[in-house]
Amino acid sequence: PPVINLARDQFVFPAPVTADGIRQDFSLGAELFEVGDINHDGYDDFGASHTREDGDYDDASMTIYFGGTRLSQGIVIRRTGQPLDAGVNLTGALSATSGDFDGDGQIDLAVGEMSRVVNSAGTILDQDNRGRVYVFWSLGERWSIGDPTVQLTFEDAEVVLNGELAADSLGRLPHTPQI
């Protein structure tokens, strides 16, 4: 199996692997999640949570990478589809798992957000620790021909589960697929 050493940003795979690009970001890799073979190509895929999302176009809260002999960015997930004001960012790690949650034969994705903090210039503007789980049904139906990357926001989720109390921290999901 591949050996991943995040401390040294060194990835060792059993066969030669190329990537579509290099992503260097201090907020990348808050947590890694195995999500199974989302795109049905025979290779397992994985998600990398980002600890921060701000107004940059390339910024995301989570990225799902498609496995294979050529790694590629497959799904980009953002907390909001709306532009953030200059200097404002959203922080808090995400978790993810996948499976056929509704029994329709399609792969579904659940993304957990245990907390959300809105910051500006080092000042906390808002903090919500109730937590949420966002469920996206039938991921395979979201791909467009010629566009290998799917862009999702939490507003796109078909189901949202909300924590009720201030310290619920709902959103911790298993690190493996097929729950």
Short mmCIF file of C-alpha atoms in Angstrom, two decimals:
data_model
loop_
_atom_site.label_atom_id
_atom_site.label_comp_id
_atom_site.label_asym_id
_atom_site.label_seq_id
_atom_site.Cartn_x
_atom_site.Cartn_y
_atom_site.Cartn_z
CA PRO A 1 0.00 0.00 0.00
CA PRO A 2 1.10 3.61 -0.46
CA VAL A 3 3.04 5.23 2.35
CA ILE A 4 2.01 8.81 3.10
CA ASN A 5 4.32 10.90 5.26
CA LEU A 6 2.64 14.29 5.68
CA ALA A 7 5.41 15.63 7.89
CA ARG A 8 7.76 15.62 4.90
CA ASP A 9 5.18 16.09 2.11
CA GLN A 10 6.51 12.84 0.68
CA PHE A 11 4.25 10.35 -1.06
CA VAL A 12 5.58 6.91 -2.03
CA PHE A 13 3.39 4.76 -4.26
CA PRO A 14 4.08 1.19 -5.43
CA ALA A 15 3.90 2.24 -9.12
CA PRO A 16 4.92 5.45 -10.87
CA VAL A 17 2.31 8.13 -10.19
CA THR A 18 1.90 11.52 -11.75
CA ALA A 19 -0.33 14.35 -10.64
CA ASP A 20 -2.22 17.05 -12.51
CA GLY A 21 -0.56 19.71 -10.37
CA ILE A 22 1.01 20.53 -7.06
CA ARG A 23 -1.08 21.95 -4.25
CA GLN A 24 0.96 23.64 -1.54
CA ASP A 25 -1.12 25.23 1.17
CA PHE A 26 -0.54 25.41 4.92
CA SER A 27 -4.24 24.67 5.46
CA LEU A 28 -4.25 21.50 3.31
CA GLY A 29 -4.32 18.13 5.00
CA ALA A 30 -6.06 18.90 8.26
CA GLU A 31 -7.36 15.34 7.94
CA LEU A 32 -7.37 12.69 5.22
CA PHE A 33 -10.34 10.42 4.52
CA GLU A 34 -10.68 7.28 2.46
CA VAL A 35 -13.89 7.62 0.45
CA GLY A 36 -13.77 4.46 -1.67
CA ASP A 37 -13.96 4.43 -5.45
CA ILE A 38 -16.30 7.38 -6.03
CA ASN A 39 -15.71 7.64 -9.79
CA HIS A 40 -15.82 3.85 -10.41
CA ASP A 41 -12.41 3.65 -12.12
CA GLY A 42 -11.12 0.76 -9.99
CA TYR A 43 -8.92 2.96 -7.77
CA ASP A 44 -9.75 4.18 -4.28
CA ASP A 45 -10.13 7.93 -3.86
CA PHE A 46 -9.40 10.10 -0.82
CA GLY A 47 -10.43 13.44 0.63
CA ALA A 48 -8.17 16.09 2.14
CA SER A 49 -9.72 18.59 4.50
CA HIS A 50 -8.49 22.18 4.53
CA THR A 51 -8.50 24.09 7.80
CA ARG A 52 -9.34 27.40 6.13
CA GLU A 53 -11.45 28.71 3.27
CA ASP A 54 -11.22 32.30 2.11
CA GLY A 55 -12.16 34.25 -0.99
CA ASP A 56 -9.47 32.86 -3.31
CA TYR A 57 -10.87 31.08 -6.37
CA ASP A 58 -8.70 28.00 -5.81
CA ASP A 59 -9.48 27.84 -2.10
CA ALA A 60 -11.70 25.02 -0.88
CA SER A 61 -12.74 23.43 2.39
CA MET A 62 -12.20 19.88 1.10
CA THR A 63 -10.82 18.30 -2.02
CA ILE A 64 -11.56 14.74 -3.13
CA TYR A 65 -8.68 13.30 -5.15
CA PHE A 66 -9.28 10.48 -7.59
CA GLY A 67 -6.76 7.67 -7.21
CA GLY A 68 -4.99 5.85 -10.00
CA THR A 69 -1.64 5.95 -11.74
CA ARG A 70 -2.45 9.62 -12.29
CA LEU A 71 -3.85 11.45 -9.26
CA SER A 72 -6.36 14.13 -10.12
CA GLN A 73 -8.51 16.62 -8.27
CA GLY A 74 -12.02 15.27 -8.68
CA ILE A 75 -14.38 17.09 -6.34
CA VAL A 76 -13.88 20.53 -4.83
CA ILE A 77 -16.14 21.30 -1.87
CA ARG A 78 -16.66 24.79 -0.50
CA ARG A 79 -18.67 25.84 2.52
CA THR A 80 -20.33 28.65 0.60
CA GLY A 81 -20.85 29.54 -3.03
CA GLN A 82 -20.94 33.22 -2.15
CA PRO A 83 -17.79 35.35 -2.26
CA LEU A 84 -16.35 36.22 1.13
CA ASP A 85 -15.46 39.78 2.04
CA ALA A 86 -11.78 40.69 1.81
CA GLY A 87 -9.88 39.42 4.86
CA VAL A 88 -12.70 37.13 6.00
CA ASN A 89 -12.16 33.38 6.19
CA LEU A 90 -13.97 30.30 7.45
CA THR A 91 -12.07 27.79 9.57
CA GLY A 92 -12.73 24.34 10.95
CA ALA A 93 -11.72 20.92 9.66
CA LEU A 94 -14.18 18.73 7.79
CA SER A 95 -14.66 14.98 7.70
CA ALA A 96 -16.12 12.84 4.92
CA THR A 97 -17.35 9.37 4.14
CA SER A 98 -19.17 7.80 1.21
CA GLY A 99 -21.48 4.91 0.47
CA ASP A 100 -24.87 4.11 -0.99
CA PHE A 101 -26.85 5.73 1.83
CA ASP A 102 -30.26 5.63 0.10
CA GLY A 103 -30.01 2.22 -1.59
CA ASP A 104 -30.28 3.50 -5.19
CA GLY A 105 -27.02 1.90 -6.36
CA GLN A 106 -25.23 5.28 -6.61
CA ILE A 107 -22.34 6.56 -4.47
CA ASP A 108 -23.40 9.29 -2.03
CA LEU A 109 -21.11 11.57 -0.03
CA ALA A 110 -21.51 12.85 3.54
CA VAL A 111 -19.38 15.79 4.71
CA GLY A 112 -19.24 16.62 8.41
CA GLU A 113 -18.50 20.07 9.82
CA MET A 114 -18.05 19.88 13.61
CA SER A 115 -17.60 23.63 13.97
CA ARG A 116 -17.40 26.78 11.88
CA VAL A 117 -15.49 29.89 12.85
CA VAL A 118 -15.70 33.15 10.89
CA ASN A 119 -12.49 35.19 11.24
CA SER A 120 -11.32 38.56 10.02
CA ALA A 121 -7.81 39.86 10.65
CA GLY A 122 -7.38 37.49 13.60
CA THR A 123 -10.69 38.43 15.23
CA ILE A 124 -13.44 35.82 15.66
CA LEU A 125 -16.65 37.28 14.22
CA ASP A 126 -18.82 34.19 14.76
CA GLN A 127 -18.39 30.64 16.03
CA ASP A 128 -20.87 27.77 15.76
CA ASN A 129 -20.05 24.47 17.49
CA ARG A 130 -23.43 22.77 16.93
CA GLY A 131 -22.02 21.00 13.87
CA ARG A 132 -23.64 19.78 10.67
CA VAL A 133 -23.56 16.87 8.24
CA TYR A 134 -24.18 17.62 4.55
CA VAL A 135 -25.33 14.72 2.34
CA PHE A 136 -24.90 14.79 -1.45
CA TRP A 137 -26.87 12.07 -3.28
CA SER A 138 -25.69 10.26 -6.43
CA LEU A 139 -22.26 11.78 -7.08
CA GLY A 140 -21.89 10.02 -10.43
CA GLU A 141 -24.76 12.07 -11.87
CA ARG A 142 -22.90 15.33 -11.19
CA TRP A 143 -20.08 14.90 -13.73
CA SER A 144 -20.25 16.76 -17.03
CA ILE A 145 -18.66 15.39 -20.18
CA GLY A 146 -15.30 17.08 -20.65
CA ASP A 147 -15.22 18.47 -17.09
CA PRO A 148 -13.53 15.97 -14.76
CA THR A 149 -13.87 18.20 -11.67
CA VAL A 150 -17.13 18.65 -9.77
CA GLN A 151 -17.63 21.86 -7.78
CA LEU A 152 -19.93 21.50 -4.76
CA THR A 153 -20.97 23.89 -2.01
CA PHE A 154 -22.84 23.10 1.17
CA GLU A 155 -25.87 24.77 -0.43
CA ASP A 156 -25.89 21.88 -2.98
CA ALA A 157 -26.49 19.23 -0.29
CA GLU A 158 -29.80 17.40 -0.54
CA VAL A 159 -29.90 16.72 3.21
CA VAL A 160 -28.45 18.76 6.10
CA LEU A 161 -28.38 17.35 9.64
CA ASN A 162 -27.92 20.04 12.29
CA GLY A 163 -26.67 19.75 15.86
CA GLU A 164 -29.12 21.25 18.35
CA LEU A 165 -27.02 22.38 21.28
CA ALA A 166 -24.13 24.85 21.28
CA ALA A 167 -21.54 22.17 22.05
CA ASP A 168 -22.97 19.21 20.06
CA SER A 169 -20.12 19.19 17.50
CA LEU A 170 -22.16 16.96 15.21
CA GLY A 171 -20.16 16.08 12.12
CA ARG A 172 -17.44 13.63 13.16
CA LEU A 173 -17.62 10.95 10.49
CA PRO A 174 -15.64 7.70 10.09
CA HIS A 175 -12.41 7.87 8.09
CA THR A 176 -13.54 4.95 5.90
CA PRO A 177 -16.32 4.52 3.33
CA GLN A 178 -19.41 2.33 3.34
CA ILE A 179 -20.75 3.22 6.79
#
